[in-house]
mmCIF file of C-alpha atoms in Angstrom:
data_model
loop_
_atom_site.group_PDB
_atom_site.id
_atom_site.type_symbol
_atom_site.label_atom_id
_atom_site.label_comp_id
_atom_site.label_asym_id
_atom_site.label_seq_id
_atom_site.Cartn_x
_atom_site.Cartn_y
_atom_site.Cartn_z
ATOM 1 C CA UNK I 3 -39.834 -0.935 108.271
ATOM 2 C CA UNK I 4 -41.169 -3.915 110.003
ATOM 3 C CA UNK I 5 -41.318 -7.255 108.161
ATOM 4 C CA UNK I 6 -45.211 -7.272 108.657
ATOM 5 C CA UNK I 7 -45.611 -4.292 107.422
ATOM 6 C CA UNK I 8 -43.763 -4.314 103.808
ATOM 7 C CA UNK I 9 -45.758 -5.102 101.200
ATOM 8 C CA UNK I 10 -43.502 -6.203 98.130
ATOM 9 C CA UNK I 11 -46.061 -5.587 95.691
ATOM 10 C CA UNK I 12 -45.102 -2.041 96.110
ATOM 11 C CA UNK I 13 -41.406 -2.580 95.355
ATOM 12 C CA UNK I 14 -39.687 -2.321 91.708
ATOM 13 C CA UNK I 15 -36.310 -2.339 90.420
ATOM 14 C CA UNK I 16 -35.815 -0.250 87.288
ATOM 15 C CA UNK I 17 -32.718 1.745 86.065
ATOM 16 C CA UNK I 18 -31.432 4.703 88.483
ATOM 17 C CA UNK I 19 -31.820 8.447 86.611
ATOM 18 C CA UNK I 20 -31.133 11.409 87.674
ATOM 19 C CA UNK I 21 -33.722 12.629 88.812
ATOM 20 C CA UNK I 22 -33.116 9.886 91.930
ATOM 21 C CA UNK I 23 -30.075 11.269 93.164
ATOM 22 C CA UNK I 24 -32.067 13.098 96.132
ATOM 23 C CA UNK I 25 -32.929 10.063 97.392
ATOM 24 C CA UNK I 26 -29.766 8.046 96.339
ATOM 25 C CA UNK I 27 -27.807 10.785 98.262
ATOM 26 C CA UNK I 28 -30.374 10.521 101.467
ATOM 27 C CA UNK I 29 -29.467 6.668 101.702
ATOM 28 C CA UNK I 30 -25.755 6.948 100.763
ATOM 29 C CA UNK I 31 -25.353 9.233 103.652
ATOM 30 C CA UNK I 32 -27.144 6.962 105.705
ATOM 31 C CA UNK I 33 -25.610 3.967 104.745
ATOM 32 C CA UNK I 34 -21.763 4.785 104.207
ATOM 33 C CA UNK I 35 -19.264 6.679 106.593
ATOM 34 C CA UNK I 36 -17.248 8.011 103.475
ATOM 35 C CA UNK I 37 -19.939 8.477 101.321
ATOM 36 C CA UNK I 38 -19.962 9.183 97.395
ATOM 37 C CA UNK I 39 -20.574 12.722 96.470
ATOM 38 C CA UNK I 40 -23.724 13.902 94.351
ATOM 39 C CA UNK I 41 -21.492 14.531 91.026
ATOM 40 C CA UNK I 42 -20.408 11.141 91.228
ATOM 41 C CA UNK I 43 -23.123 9.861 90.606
ATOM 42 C CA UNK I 44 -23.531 12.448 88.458
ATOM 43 C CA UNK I 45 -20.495 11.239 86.279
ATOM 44 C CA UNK I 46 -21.405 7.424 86.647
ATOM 45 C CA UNK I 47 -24.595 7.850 85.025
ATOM 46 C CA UNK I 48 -23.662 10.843 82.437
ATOM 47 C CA UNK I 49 -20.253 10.153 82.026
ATOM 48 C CA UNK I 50 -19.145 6.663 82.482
ATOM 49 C CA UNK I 51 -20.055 4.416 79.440
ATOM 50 C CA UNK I 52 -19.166 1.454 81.422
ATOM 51 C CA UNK I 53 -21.450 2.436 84.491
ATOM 52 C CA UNK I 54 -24.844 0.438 84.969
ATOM 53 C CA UNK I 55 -26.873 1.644 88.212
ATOM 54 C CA UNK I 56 -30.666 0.269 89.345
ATOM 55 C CA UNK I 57 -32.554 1.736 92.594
ATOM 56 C CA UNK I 58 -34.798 -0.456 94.596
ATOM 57 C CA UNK I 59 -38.397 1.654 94.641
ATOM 58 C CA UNK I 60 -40.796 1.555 97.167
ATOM 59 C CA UNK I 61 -43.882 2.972 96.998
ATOM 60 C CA UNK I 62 -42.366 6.169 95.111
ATOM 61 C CA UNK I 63 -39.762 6.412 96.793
ATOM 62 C CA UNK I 64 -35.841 4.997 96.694
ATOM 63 C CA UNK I 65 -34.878 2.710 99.186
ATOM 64 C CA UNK I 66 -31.953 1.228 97.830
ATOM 65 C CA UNK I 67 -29.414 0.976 94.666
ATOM 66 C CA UNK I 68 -26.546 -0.545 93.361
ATOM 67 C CA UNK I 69 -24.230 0.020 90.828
ATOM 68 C CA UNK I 70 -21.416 -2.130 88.288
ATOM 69 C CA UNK I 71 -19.271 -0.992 85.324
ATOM 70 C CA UNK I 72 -19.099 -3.805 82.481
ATOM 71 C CA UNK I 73 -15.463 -4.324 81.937
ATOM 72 C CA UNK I 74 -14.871 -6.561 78.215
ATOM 73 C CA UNK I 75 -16.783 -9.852 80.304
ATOM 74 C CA UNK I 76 -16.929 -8.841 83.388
ATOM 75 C CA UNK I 77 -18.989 -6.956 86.062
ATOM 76 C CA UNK I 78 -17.292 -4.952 88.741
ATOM 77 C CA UNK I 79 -19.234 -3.985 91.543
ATOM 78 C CA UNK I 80 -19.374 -0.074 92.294
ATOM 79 C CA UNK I 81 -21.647 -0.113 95.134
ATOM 80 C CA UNK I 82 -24.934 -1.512 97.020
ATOM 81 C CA UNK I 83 -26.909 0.319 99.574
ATOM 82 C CA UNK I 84 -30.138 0.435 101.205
ATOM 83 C CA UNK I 85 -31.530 2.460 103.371
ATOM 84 C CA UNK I 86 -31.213 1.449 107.419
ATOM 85 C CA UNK I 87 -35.144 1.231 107.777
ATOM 86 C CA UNK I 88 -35.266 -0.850 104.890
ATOM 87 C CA UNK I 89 -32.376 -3.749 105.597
ATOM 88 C CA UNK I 90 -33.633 -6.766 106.772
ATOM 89 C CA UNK I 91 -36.611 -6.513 104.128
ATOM 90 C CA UNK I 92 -33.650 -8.683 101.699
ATOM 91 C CA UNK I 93 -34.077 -5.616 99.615
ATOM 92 C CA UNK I 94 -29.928 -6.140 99.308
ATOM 93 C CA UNK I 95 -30.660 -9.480 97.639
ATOM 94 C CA UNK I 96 -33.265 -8.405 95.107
ATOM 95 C CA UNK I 97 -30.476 -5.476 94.065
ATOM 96 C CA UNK I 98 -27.494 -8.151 93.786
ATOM 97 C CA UNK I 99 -29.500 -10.319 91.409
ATOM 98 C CA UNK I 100 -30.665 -7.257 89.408
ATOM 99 C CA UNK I 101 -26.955 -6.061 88.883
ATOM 100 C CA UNK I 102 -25.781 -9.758 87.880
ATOM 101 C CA UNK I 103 -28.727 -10.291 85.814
ATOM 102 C CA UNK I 104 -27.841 -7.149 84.068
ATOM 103 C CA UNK I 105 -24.480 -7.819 83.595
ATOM 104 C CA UNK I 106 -25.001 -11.453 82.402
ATOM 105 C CA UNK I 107 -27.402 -10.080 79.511
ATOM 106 C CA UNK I 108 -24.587 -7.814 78.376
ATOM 107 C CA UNK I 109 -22.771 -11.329 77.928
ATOM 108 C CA UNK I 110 -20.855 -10.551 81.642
ATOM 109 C CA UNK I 111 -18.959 -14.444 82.452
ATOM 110 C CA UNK I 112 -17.632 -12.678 85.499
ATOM 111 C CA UNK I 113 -18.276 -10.057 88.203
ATOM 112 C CA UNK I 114 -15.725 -9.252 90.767
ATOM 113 C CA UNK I 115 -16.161 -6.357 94.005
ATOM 114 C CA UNK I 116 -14.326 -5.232 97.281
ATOM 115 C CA UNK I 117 -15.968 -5.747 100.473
ATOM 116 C CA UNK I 118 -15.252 -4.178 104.429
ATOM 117 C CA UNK I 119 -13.407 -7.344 105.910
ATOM 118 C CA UNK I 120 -15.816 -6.542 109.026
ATOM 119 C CA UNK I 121 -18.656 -6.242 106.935
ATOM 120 C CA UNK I 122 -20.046 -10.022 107.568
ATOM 121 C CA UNK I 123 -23.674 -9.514 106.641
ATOM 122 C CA UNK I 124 -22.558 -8.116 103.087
ATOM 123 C CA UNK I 125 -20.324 -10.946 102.676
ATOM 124 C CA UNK I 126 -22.862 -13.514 103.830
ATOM 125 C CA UNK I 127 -24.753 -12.476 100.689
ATOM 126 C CA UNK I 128 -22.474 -12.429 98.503
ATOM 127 C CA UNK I 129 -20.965 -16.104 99.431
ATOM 128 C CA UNK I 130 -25.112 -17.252 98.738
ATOM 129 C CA UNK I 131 -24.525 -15.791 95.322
ATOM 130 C CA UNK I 132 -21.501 -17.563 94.854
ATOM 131 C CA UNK I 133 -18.709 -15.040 95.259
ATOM 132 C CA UNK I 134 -15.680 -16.353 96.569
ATOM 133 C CA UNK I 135 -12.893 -14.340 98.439
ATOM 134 C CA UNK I 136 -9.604 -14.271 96.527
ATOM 135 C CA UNK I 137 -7.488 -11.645 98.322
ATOM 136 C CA UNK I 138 -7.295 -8.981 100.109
ATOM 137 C CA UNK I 139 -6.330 -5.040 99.329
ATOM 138 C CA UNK I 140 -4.832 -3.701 102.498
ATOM 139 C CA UNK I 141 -6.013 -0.406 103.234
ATOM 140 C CA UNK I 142 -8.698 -0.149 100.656
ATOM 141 C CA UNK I 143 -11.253 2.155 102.672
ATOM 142 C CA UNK I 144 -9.864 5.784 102.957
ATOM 143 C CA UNK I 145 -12.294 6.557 106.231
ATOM 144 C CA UNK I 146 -10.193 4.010 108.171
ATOM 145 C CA UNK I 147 -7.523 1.959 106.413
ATOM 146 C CA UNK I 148 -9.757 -0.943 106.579
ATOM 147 C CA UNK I 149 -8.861 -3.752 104.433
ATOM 148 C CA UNK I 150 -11.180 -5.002 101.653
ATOM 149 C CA UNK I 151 -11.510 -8.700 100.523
ATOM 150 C CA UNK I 152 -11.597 -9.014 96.990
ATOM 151 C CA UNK I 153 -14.664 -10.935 95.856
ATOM 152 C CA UNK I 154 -15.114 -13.245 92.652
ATOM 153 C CA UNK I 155 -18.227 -15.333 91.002
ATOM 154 C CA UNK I 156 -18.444 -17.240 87.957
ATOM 155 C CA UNK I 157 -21.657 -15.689 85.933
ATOM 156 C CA UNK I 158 -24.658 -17.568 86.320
ATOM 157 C CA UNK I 159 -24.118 -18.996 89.933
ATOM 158 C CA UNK I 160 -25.743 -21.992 90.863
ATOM 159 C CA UNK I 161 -28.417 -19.865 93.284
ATOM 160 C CA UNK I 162 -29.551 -17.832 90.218
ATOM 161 C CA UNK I 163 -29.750 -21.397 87.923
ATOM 162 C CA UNK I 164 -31.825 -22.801 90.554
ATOM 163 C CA UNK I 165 -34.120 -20.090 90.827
ATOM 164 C CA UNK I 166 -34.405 -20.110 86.948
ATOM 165 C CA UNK I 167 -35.442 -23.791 87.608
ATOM 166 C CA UNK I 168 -38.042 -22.832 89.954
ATOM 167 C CA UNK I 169 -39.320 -19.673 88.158
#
């Protein structure tokens, strides 16, 4: 979807359920080369006390989610996606501050993910939000051995205080 064209008045964030997972799956497969399987999700969001997910919806229809389990204090990052006609829309953005609002009103100080070292657009975003890179685990990604840099923030970063400020 063109720039032009989105209107954002037609976009929510809410709380993925299961009645979703359709669409989740549609822009999983779309978005991932080793994609999670339906009953994943299935167990993250029946299962897995620890597991928060939202979905970016447009119009009626899912676009985009993302997903954290609430360790004790801290956040860790399952998963963000959304769907190829829908990047560039920041769509991406509006899911990362859901998830760390989220996890900062369950009293979260922390949140922590793993990245694609050649995925630079992801971590572009994630450096505005603060995250730092503090390592590396080789051979994280099971499609191709990549390597994934291990990502840290302190919870709330300065870019979400300063949009408090302007709010």
């Amino acid at each position: 979807m063109s720039p032009g064209l989105f209107d954002p008045q037609k976009l929510s964030i809410r709380r993925m359920m299961l009645k979703d997972l359709d669409d989740v799956m549609r822009v999983e497969t779309r978005s991932f080369t080793a994609p999670w399987s339906r009953q994943a999700f299935v167990g993250e969001l029946v299962e897995n006390r620890l597991a928060r997910y939202v979905v970016a919806e447009y119009d009626g229809r899912v676009v985009g989610y993302a997903g954290f389990w609430m360790i004790m204090d801290e956040g860790h990052i399952t998963n963000i996606a959304v769907d190829p006609d829908f990047r560039g829309l920041k769509l991406g953005e509006r899911l990362l501050e859901a998830i760390m609002s989220m996890c900062m009103a369950l009293g979260g100080r922390k949140m922590t993910l793993e990245v694609r070292i050649t995925n630079h657009v992801a971590q572009n975003l994630y450096r505005k939000y603060g995250f730092e890179r503090v390592g590396v685990r080789k051979g994280y990604y099971t499609d191709n051995n990549e390597d994934a840099l291990i990502m840290w923030v302190d919870l709330p970063p300065k870019v979400m205080r300063d949009k408090e400020v302007q709010a």
